XYZ file of N, CA, C and O in Angstrom:
504
model
N 31.626 26.431 -120.827
C 31.217 27.190 -119.350
C 30.409 25.736 -118.801
O 29.769 24.960 -119.129
N 31.245 25.612 -117.566
C 30.777 24.674 -116.731
C 29.708 25.152 -115.730
O 30.217 26.245 -115.008
N 28.780 24.589 -115.264
C 27.769 24.742 -114.180
C 27.592 24.026 -113.420
O 27.435 23.188 -113.417
N 27.180 24.573 -112.134
C 27.368 23.247 -110.827
C 25.975 23.981 -109.860
O 26.050 25.366 -109.257
N 25.017 23.359 -109.442
C 23.674 23.596 -109.578
C 23.547 23.414 -108.075
O 24.549 22.207 -107.614
N 23.054 23.825 -106.990
C 23.017 23.505 -105.686
C 21.880 23.979 -105.034
O 21.150 25.147 -105.585
N 21.779 23.749 -103.668
C 20.460 24.277 -103.125
C 19.155 23.602 -102.840
O 18.564 23.821 -102.303
N 19.016 22.276 -103.221
C 17.715 21.654 -103.377
C 17.673 21.091 -101.989
O 18.592 20.719 -101.105
N 16.613 20.278 -101.663
C 16.239 19.613 -100.266
C 14.825 19.050 -100.042
O 14.049 19.137 -101.243
N 14.964 18.730 -99.461
C 13.342 18.035 -98.691
C 12.790 19.235 -97.758
O 13.493 19.292 -96.835
N 11.459 19.725 -98.053
C 10.736 20.951 -97.502
C 9.753 20.689 -97.606
O 8.773 19.706 -98.167
N 8.634 21.219 -96.591
C 7.409 20.947 -96.829
C 6.766 22.012 -97.340
O 7.017 22.973 -97.331
N 5.336 21.608 -97.492
C 4.767 22.655 -98.929
C 4.429 23.935 -97.885
O 4.299 24.083 -97.072
N 4.784 25.436 -98.488
C 4.853 26.455 -97.918
C 5.878 27.111 -97.604
O 6.215 28.141 -97.748
N 7.106 26.031 -97.768
C 8.367 26.369 -97.272
C 8.922 27.125 -98.662
O 8.159 27.274 -99.548
N 10.388 27.498 -98.442
C 11.120 28.308 -99.327
C 12.478 27.497 -99.607
O 13.011 26.608 -98.572
N 12.796 27.911 -100.627
C 14.497 27.283 -101.229
C 15.204 28.516 -102.102
O 14.210 29.367 -102.786
N 16.254 28.329 -102.009
C 17.366 28.657 -103.134
C 17.947 28.335 -103.574
O 18.996 27.758 -102.800
N 17.730 28.082 -104.669
C 18.878 27.284 -105.492
C 19.626 27.911 -106.397
O 19.571 29.497 -106.742
N 20.951 27.635 -106.133
C 22.088 28.467 -106.736
C 22.926 27.875 -107.741
O 22.655 26.325 -108.131
N 23.725 28.383 -109.053
C 24.248 27.703 -110.042
C 25.182 28.612 -110.359
O 25.139 29.671 -110.887
N 26.611 27.735 -110.139
C 27.886 28.771 -110.161
C 28.286 28.515 -111.410
O 28.336 27.316 -112.099
N 29.029 29.208 -111.832
C 29.449 29.095 -113.238
C 30.999 29.356 -113.626
O 31.041 30.225 -112.612
N 31.683 28.383 -113.976
C 33.383 28.606 -114.314
C 33.605 29.879 -115.582
O 32.054 29.955 -116.057
N 34.150 30.481 -115.813
C 34.921 30.899 -116.847
C 34.518 32.332 -116.534
O 34.002 33.091 -115.574
N 35.211 33.423 -117.863
C 34.760 34.728 -117.477
C 33.716 35.487 -118.177
O 33.461 36.622 -118.742
N 32.954 34.545 -118.905
C 32.065 34.736 -119.940
C 30.648 35.070 -119.829
O 29.961 34.754 -120.358
N 30.359 34.917 -118.420
C 29.072 34.293 -117.916
C 28.118 35.630 -118.462
O 26.822 35.326 -118.442
N 28.337 36.358 -118.445
C 27.423 37.645 -119.082
C 27.356 37.796 -120.064
O 26.044 38.141 -120.427
N 27.605 36.741 -120.987
C 27.332 36.418 -122.340
C 26.281 35.420 -122.761
O 25.820 35.347 -123.636
N 25.826 34.931 -121.607
C 24.631 34.239 -121.463
C 23.603 34.392 -120.814
O 23.639 34.560 -119.894
N 22.719 33.945 -121.740
C 21.286 34.065 -121.373
C 20.770 32.237 -119.968
O 21.151 31.489 -120.651
N 20.459 32.985 -119.078
C 20.041 31.574 -117.922
C 19.029 31.317 -117.916
O 18.254 32.032 -117.515
N 18.650 30.266 -117.556
C 17.585 29.217 -117.623
C 17.541 28.413 -116.310
O 18.500 27.550 -115.918
N 16.638 27.981 -115.621
C 16.708 26.864 -115.069
C 15.180 26.546 -115.289
O 14.025 26.793 -116.054
N 15.371 24.742 -115.303
C 14.305 23.681 -115.978
C 14.698 22.944 -114.964
O 15.050 22.602 -113.641
N 13.231 22.139 -114.629
C 12.871 20.974 -113.794
C 12.291 19.707 -114.844
O 11.716 20.141 -115.262
N 12.742 18.542 -113.926
C 12.079 17.272 -114.590
C 11.732 16.350 -113.336
O 12.532 15.709 -112.523
N 10.361 16.158 -113.487
C 9.872 14.994 -112.256
C 9.892 13.558 -112.873
O 10.171 13.724 -114.329
N 9.976 12.840 -112.518
C 10.611 11.194 -112.579
C 8.972 11.052 -113.344
O 7.748 11.218 -113.188
N 9.063 10.598 -114.742
C 8.245 9.762 -115.682
C 7.717 11.383 -116.826
O 6.586 10.440 -117.236
N 8.175 12.570 -116.144
C 7.867 13.646 -117.115
C 8.838 14.137 -117.944
O 10.230 13.972 -117.857
N 8.285 14.896 -119.003
C 9.473 15.515 -119.653
C 10.244 16.924 -119.009
O 9.786 17.376 -118.278
N 11.582 17.197 -119.208
C 12.007 18.292 -118.941
C 11.280 19.748 -119.398
O 10.856 19.825 -120.275
N 10.930 20.463 -118.101
C 9.906 21.341 -118.001
C 10.707 22.482 -117.801
O 11.891 22.981 -117.055
N 10.495 23.857 -119.055
C 11.179 25.126 -118.634
C 10.527 25.884 -117.155
O 8.821 25.737 -117.144
N 11.419 26.518 -116.228
C 10.850 27.127 -115.126
C 10.878 28.557 -115.184
O 10.161 29.349 -115.321
N 12.108 29.315 -115.560
C 12.489 30.504 -115.434
C 13.760 30.538 -116.172
O 14.894 29.847 -116.614
N 13.941 31.700 -116.988
C 15.440 32.456 -117.835
C 15.467 34.088 -117.495
O 14.368 34.235 -117.240
N 16.552 34.274 -117.755
C 16.338 35.380 -117.467
C 17.753 35.714 -118.525
O 18.472 35.702 -119.146
N 17.479 37.097 -119.312
C 18.682 37.831 -120.003
C 20.088 38.053 -119.416
O 20.409 38.089 -118.197
N 20.773 38.441 -120.510
C 22.303 38.329 -120.122
C 22.815 39.770 -118.603
O 23.140 39.322 -118.322
N 22.137 40.894 -119.111
C 22.222 41.722 -118.005
C 20.744 41.532 -117.034
O 20.811 42.340 -116.105
N 20.070 40.692 -117.054
C 19.490 40.322 -115.865
C 18.207 41.558 -115.714
O 16.891 41.284 -114.966
N 17.825 42.364 -117.322
C 16.648 43.422 -116.979
C 15.284 42.500 -117.211
O 14.330 43.213 -117.278
N 15.863 41.386 -117.732
C 14.442 40.652 -118.789
C 14.198 39.098 -117.970
O 15.214 38.706 -117.619
N 13.105 38.524 -117.589
C 13.321 37.483 -117.097
C 11.201 36.834 -117.630
O 11.013 37.519 -118.112
N 11.668 35.513 -117.947
C 10.438 34.827 -118.131
C 9.826 33.590 -116.913
O 11.087 33.128 -116.952
N 8.709 33.295 -117.015
C 8.607 32.196 -116.316
C 7.372 31.386 -116.857
O 6.485 32.061 -117.566
N 7.236 30.333 -116.192
C 6.041 29.248 -116.529
C 5.063 29.773 -115.961
O 5.319 30.031 -114.766
N 3.903 29.525 -116.548
C 2.791 30.507 -115.503
C 2.234 29.509 -114.148
O 2.293 30.621 -113.131
N 3.118 28.346 -114.116
C 2.593 27.713 -112.558
C 3.373 28.366 -111.410
O 3.353 28.148 -110.319
N 4.849 29.133 -111.999
C 5.530 29.512 -110.729
C 5.728 31.252 -110.358
O 6.085 31.791 -109.969
N 4.584 31.526 -111.529
C 4.743 32.977 -111.462
C 4.033 33.414 -109.984
O 3.130 33.004 -109.939
N 4.990 34.921 -109.583
C 4.381 34.885 -108.540
C 5.287 34.530 -107.001
O 4.682 34.410 -105.735
N 5.421 33.298 -107.378
C 6.203 32.326 -106.268
C 7.497 32.477 -106.181
O 8.671 32.397 -105.749
N 8.073 32.014 -107.521
C 10.017 32.149 -108.115
C 10.178 33.339 -108.473
O 9.152 33.851 -109.302
N 11.400 33.287 -108.167
C 12.195 34.811 -108.514
C 13.770 34.058 -109.044
O 14.511 33.684 -108.538
N 13.770 34.604 -110.362
C 15.175 34.195 -110.970
C 16.264 35.530 -110.923
O 15.779 36.623 -111.188
N 17.495 35.318 -110.624
C 17.934 36.519 -110.661
C 19.326 36.157 -110.742
O 20.044 34.568 -110.839
N 20.355 37.098 -111.251
C 21.612 36.834 -111.545
C 22.727 37.633 -111.034
O 22.588 38.860 -110.829
N 24.088 37.448 -111.023
C 25.171 38.637 -110.402
C 26.309 38.115 -111.111
O 26.817 36.978 -111.171
N 26.366 38.972 -112.292
C 27.317 38.455 -113.562
C 28.843 38.675 -113.069
O 30.029 38.048 -113.295
N 28.719 39.655 -111.725
C 30.161 39.698 -111.255
C 30.724 38.646 -110.319
O 32.083 38.437 -110.289
N 29.472 37.735 -109.807
C 30.088 36.509 -108.962
C 29.777 35.306 -109.654
O 29.553 34.360 -109.500
N 29.112 35.318 -111.189
C 29.115 34.422 -111.986
C 28.306 33.357 -111.421
O 28.252 32.214 -111.487
N 26.756 33.647 -110.876
C 25.833 32.900 -109.948
C 24.581 33.063 -110.893
O 24.267 34.442 -110.856
N 23.984 32.292 -110.457
C 22.435 32.115 -110.811
C 21.673 31.604 -109.725
O 22.112 30.898 -109.390
N 20.666 32.198 -109.594
C 19.907 31.687 -108.245
C 18.020 31.656 -108.906
O 18.068 32.204 -109.579
N 17.363 30.874 -108.232
C 16.252 30.789 -107.955
C 15.589 30.601 -106.665
O 15.913 29.211 -106.167
N 15.099 31.925 -106.207
C 14.199 31.926 -105.130
C 12.571 31.277 -105.326
O 11.901 31.882 -105.841
N 12.468 30.472 -104.371
C 11.078 29.360 -104.711
C 10.338 29.524 -103.366
O 11.011 29.155 -102.169
N 9.334 30.296 -103.520
C 8.454 30.727 -102.163
C 7.140 29.381 -102.359
O 6.914 29.719 -103.563
N 6.832 29.906 -101.284
C 5.248 28.985 -101.327
C 5.668 27.831 -101.976
O 4.441 27.292 -103.052
N 6.336 26.688 -101.905
C 6.229 25.646 -102.733
C 5.507 24.904 -102.675
O 4.735 24.497 -101.213
N 5.112 23.803 -103.621
C 4.082 22.767 -103.938
C 4.581 21.691 -104.036
O 5.481 21.434 -104.268
N 3.663 20.588 -103.507
C 4.192 19.223 -103.693
C 4.548 19.073 -105.381
O 5.304 18.355 -105.767
N 3.556 19.720 -106.183
C 3.899 19.235 -107.572
C 5.449 20.290 -108.144
O 5.745 20.305 -109.431
N 5.743 21.032 -107.335
C 7.436 21.492 -107.757
C 8.745 20.614 -107.288
O 9.300 20.706 -107.887
N 8.021 19.480 -107.006
C 8.986 18.186 -106.741
C 9.814 17.793 -108.108
O 8.722 17.324 -108.932
N 10.851 17.858 -108.335
C 11.549 17.666 -109.417
C 12.956 18.205 -109.054
O 13.411 18.355 -108.276
N 13.870 17.335 -110.223
C 15.300 17.813 -110.098
C 15.432 18.939 -110.902
O 14.640 19.324 -112.036
N 16.088 19.797 -110.585
C 16.228 21.380 -110.970
C 17.653 21.451 -112.025
O 18.587 21.116 -111.120
N 17.449 21.773 -113.064
C 18.766 22.371 -113.421
C 18.875 23.584 -114.206
O 17.991 24.374 -114.276
N 20.167 23.882 -113.835
C 20.483 25.352 -114.769
C 21.236 25.190 -116.141
O 21.410 23.963 -116.132
N 20.879 26.478 -116.895
C 21.582 25.773 -118.303
C 21.631 27.397 -118.775
O 21.354 28.218 -118.282
N 22.489 27.039 -119.710
C 23.192 28.356 -120.199
C 23.040 28.385 -121.817
O 22.983 27.118 -122.105
N 23.139 29.468 -122.882
C 22.930 29.602 -123.905
C 23.467 30.993 -124.153
O 23.281 31.960 -123.597
N 24.691 31.198 -124.642
C 25.088 32.266 -125.802
C 24.537 32.772 -126.544
O 24.261 32.323 -127.618
N 24.099 34.035 -126.221
C 23.199 34.562 -127.270
C 23.702 36.371 -127.609
O 24.473 37.044 -126.436
N 23.281 37.087 -128.513
C 23.252 38.605 -128.561
C 22.350 38.963 -127.284
O 21.505 38.316 -126.930
N 22.793 40.437 -127.128
C 22.302 41.344 -126.218
C 20.842 41.276 -126.240
O 19.486 41.189 -125.344
N 20.283 41.208 -127.548
C 18.825 41.819 -127.890
C 17.772 40.701 -127.964
O 16.779 40.480 -128.437
N 18.448 39.113 -128.091
C 17.848 38.357 -128.294
C 16.918 37.875 -127.537
O 17.105 37.922 -125.972
N 15.653 37.135 -127.731
C 14.533 36.762 -126.768
C 15.044 35.701 -126.635
O 15.784 35.245 -126.326
N 14.650 35.969 -125.187
C 15.162 34.527 -123.846
C 14.365 33.370 -124.401
O 13.011 33.409 -124.507
N 15.054 32.484 -124.574
C 14.854 31.045 -124.857
C 14.317 30.413 -124.015
O 14.646 30.524 -122.731
N 12.743 29.698 -124.121
C 12.355 28.829 -122.882
C 12.150 27.462 -123.490
O 11.242 26.432 -122.647
N 12.878 26.627 -124.619
C 12.977 25.747 -124.710
C 14.165 24.808 -124.344
O 15.028 25.300 -124.634
N 14.149 23.769 -123.604
C 15.629 22.927 -123.806
C 16.464 23.021 -124.585
O 17.537 22.663 -124.679
N 15.846 22.488 -126.048
C 16.951 22.292 -126.958
C 17.457 23.631 -127.386
O 18.501 23.755 -128.059
N 16.956 24.807 -127.000
C 17.688 26.142 -127.164
C 19.032 26.416 -126.430
O 19.944 27.211 -126.600
N 18.939 25.536 -125.277
C 20.053 26.019 -124.363
C 21.637 25.180 -124.809
O 21.141 23.567 -124.738
N 22.799 24.917 -124.404
C 23.685 24.502 -124.722
C 24.435 23.920 -123.909
O 25.242 22.815 -123.911
N 24.340 24.509 -122.500
C 25.293 24.211 -121.645
C 24.114 23.637 -120.161
O 23.469 24.472 -120.255
N 24.668 22.737 -119.675
C 23.622 22.099 -118.299
C 24.515 21.849 -117.254
O 25.554 21.425 -117.475
N 24.046 22.146 -115.797
C 24.033 21.822 -115.186
C 23.858 20.671 -114.400
O 23.417 19.766 -115.006
N 24.091 19.665 -113.716
C 24.343 18.635 -112.970
C 22.606 18.079 -112.545
O 22.131 17.139 -112.149
N 22.089 19.175 -111.839
C 20.767 18.959 -111.059
C 20.700 19.025 -109.628
O 21.756 18.069 -109.685
N 19.998 19.665 -109.357
C 19.918 19.143 -107.656
C 18.489 19.141 -107.313
O 17.330 19.495 -107.723
N 18.014 18.386 -106.667
C 16.791 17.810 -106.364
C 16.079 18.719 -105.435
O 16.675 19.019 -104.240
N 15.064 19.066 -105.599
C 13.781 19.629 -104.698
C 12.756 18.875 -104.449
O 12.286 18.203 -105.326
N 12.369 18.325 -103.015
C 11.515 17.531 -102.846
C 10.102 18.103 -101.979
O 10.815 18.938 -100.778
N 9.204 18.381 -102.095
C 7.950 19.211 -101.434
C 7.133 17.986 -101.125
O 6.565 17.384 -101.639
N 7.129 17.849 -99.590
C 6.336 16.763 -98.992
C 5.823 17.221 -97.283
O 6.816 17.753 -96.823
N 4.931 16.828 -97.245
C 4.792 16.969 -95.613
C 4.603 15.564 -94.571
O 4.323 15.425 -93.670
């Protein structure tokens, strides 16, 4: 599967952005999808992930209540709605995919994902 992330940009604190991740192929619904981010000099960090059917989600504590992950399997697309952005959210954001069974736990570590998009830069600054 090939992933293409987009939607990043330069925003002010408190603003919103919606990231998109478009997937090629016809098996998008067979993949758990996740968003990770990496700031300069830091390790890649889990942000959010969503089950194959969209019924289950996981978030890192720092974004709970501000970010929402969603997907449309008919459109082969994953989104990350980011509200109330903070300077500490500044990073390159990556979408990722791993093929799993329906009932599998949602993985939260980068090593668990097999496919990655190219990243989109999000900068939050006044």
